[in-house]
Coordinates of C-alpha atoms in Angstrom, one line a residue:
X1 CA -19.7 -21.8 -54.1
X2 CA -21.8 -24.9 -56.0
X3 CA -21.1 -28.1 -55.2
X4 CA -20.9 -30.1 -58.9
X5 CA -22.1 -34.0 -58.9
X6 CA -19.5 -36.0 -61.0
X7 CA -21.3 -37.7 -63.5
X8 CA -20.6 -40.2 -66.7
X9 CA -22.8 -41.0 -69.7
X10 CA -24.3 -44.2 -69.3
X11 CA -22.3 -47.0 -71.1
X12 CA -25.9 -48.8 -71.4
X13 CA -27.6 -45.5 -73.5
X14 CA -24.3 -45.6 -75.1
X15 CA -24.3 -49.1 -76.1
X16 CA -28.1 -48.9 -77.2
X17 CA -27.1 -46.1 -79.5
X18 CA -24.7 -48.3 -81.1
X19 CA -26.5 -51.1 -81.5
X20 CA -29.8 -48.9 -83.0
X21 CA -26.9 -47.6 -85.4
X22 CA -26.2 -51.5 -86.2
X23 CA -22.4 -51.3 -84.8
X24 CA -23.5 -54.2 -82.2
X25 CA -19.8 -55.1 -82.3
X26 CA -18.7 -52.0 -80.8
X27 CA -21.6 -51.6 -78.4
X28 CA -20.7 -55.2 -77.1
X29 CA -17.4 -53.8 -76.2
X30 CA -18.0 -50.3 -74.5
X31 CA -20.8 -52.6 -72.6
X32 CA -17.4 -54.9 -71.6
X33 CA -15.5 -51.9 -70.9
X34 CA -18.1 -50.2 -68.7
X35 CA -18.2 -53.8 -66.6
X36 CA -14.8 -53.4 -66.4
X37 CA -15.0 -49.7 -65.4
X38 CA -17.2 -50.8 -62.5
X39 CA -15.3 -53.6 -61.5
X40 CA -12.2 -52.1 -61.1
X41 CA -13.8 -48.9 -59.1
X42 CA -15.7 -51.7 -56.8
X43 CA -12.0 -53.5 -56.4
X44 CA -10.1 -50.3 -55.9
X45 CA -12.3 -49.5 -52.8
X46 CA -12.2 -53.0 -51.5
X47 CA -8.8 -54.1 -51.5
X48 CA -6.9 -55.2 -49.5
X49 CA -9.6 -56.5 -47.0
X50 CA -8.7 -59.7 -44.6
X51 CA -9.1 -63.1 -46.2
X52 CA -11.2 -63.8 -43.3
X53 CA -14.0 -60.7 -44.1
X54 CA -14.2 -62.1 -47.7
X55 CA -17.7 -63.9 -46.8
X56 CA -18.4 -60.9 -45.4
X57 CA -17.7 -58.7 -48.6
X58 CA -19.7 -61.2 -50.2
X59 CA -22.1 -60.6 -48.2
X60 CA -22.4 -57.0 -48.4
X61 CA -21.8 -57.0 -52.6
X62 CA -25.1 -59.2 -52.9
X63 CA -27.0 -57.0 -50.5
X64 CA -26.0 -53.9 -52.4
X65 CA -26.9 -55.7 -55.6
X66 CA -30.6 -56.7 -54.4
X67 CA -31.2 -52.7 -53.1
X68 CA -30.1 -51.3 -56.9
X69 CA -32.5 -54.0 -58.3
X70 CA -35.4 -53.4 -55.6
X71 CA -34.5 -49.4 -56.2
X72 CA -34.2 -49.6 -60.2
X73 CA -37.0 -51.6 -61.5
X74 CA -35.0 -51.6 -65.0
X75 CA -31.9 -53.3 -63.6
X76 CA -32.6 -56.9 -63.2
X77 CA -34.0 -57.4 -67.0
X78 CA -30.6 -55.8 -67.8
X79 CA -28.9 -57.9 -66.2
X80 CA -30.7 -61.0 -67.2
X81 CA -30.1 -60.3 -70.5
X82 CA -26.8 -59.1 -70.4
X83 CA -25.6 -62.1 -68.5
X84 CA -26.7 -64.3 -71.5
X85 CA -24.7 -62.3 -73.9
X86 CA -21.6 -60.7 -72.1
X87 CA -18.5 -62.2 -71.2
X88 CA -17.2 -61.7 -67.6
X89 CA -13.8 -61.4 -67.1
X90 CA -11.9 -63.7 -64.3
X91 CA -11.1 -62.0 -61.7
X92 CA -7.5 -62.2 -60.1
X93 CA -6.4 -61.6 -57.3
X94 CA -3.1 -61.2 -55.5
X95 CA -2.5 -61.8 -52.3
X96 CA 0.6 -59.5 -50.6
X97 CA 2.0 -60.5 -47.4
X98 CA 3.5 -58.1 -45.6
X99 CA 6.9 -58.5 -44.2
X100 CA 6.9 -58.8 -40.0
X101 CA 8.6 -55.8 -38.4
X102 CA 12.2 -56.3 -37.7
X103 CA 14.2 -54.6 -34.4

């Protein structure tokens, strides 16, 4: 029995494609879509967390961020430049309180 790797096509080759095809429209918005894709995996695994470990997430996020850029030498121009050009959407969250156990 093989083990397979999941694996995606990159929304950043994707993107380039389109843009090298002159459709800069529609690259810009698989680019937001992939942010989004990301985002809502990263959000998914993260929540709900303790409003007291949130500088702690924080924390760990930016660490993880620097390793990626120190490990891929083509991520931080990315993301310079994308960060000129690319709206970030707001995130929101909402906060659920659970209910106190009743005898």
């Amino acid at each position: 029995m093989s083990i397979f790797e999941k694996r995606m096509s990159s929304f950043v080759d994707r993107g380039n494609k389109l843009i090298a095809e002159g459709k800069t429209k529609e690259a810009m918005k698989l680019i937001t879509h992939g942010l989004q894709h990301y985002s809502d995996l990263i959000l998914r695994a993260l929540t709900p967390y303790s409003e007291s470990d949130a500088g702690l997430l924080v924390f760990a996020l930016r660490h993880i961020a620097d390793e990626i850029e120190k490990n891929n030498p083509a991520a931080k121009p990315l993301y310079e430049g994308m960060k000129k050009v690319v709206i970030a959407p707001p995130l929101t969250e909402i906060q659920k309180v659970k209910k106190a156990n009743r005898l």
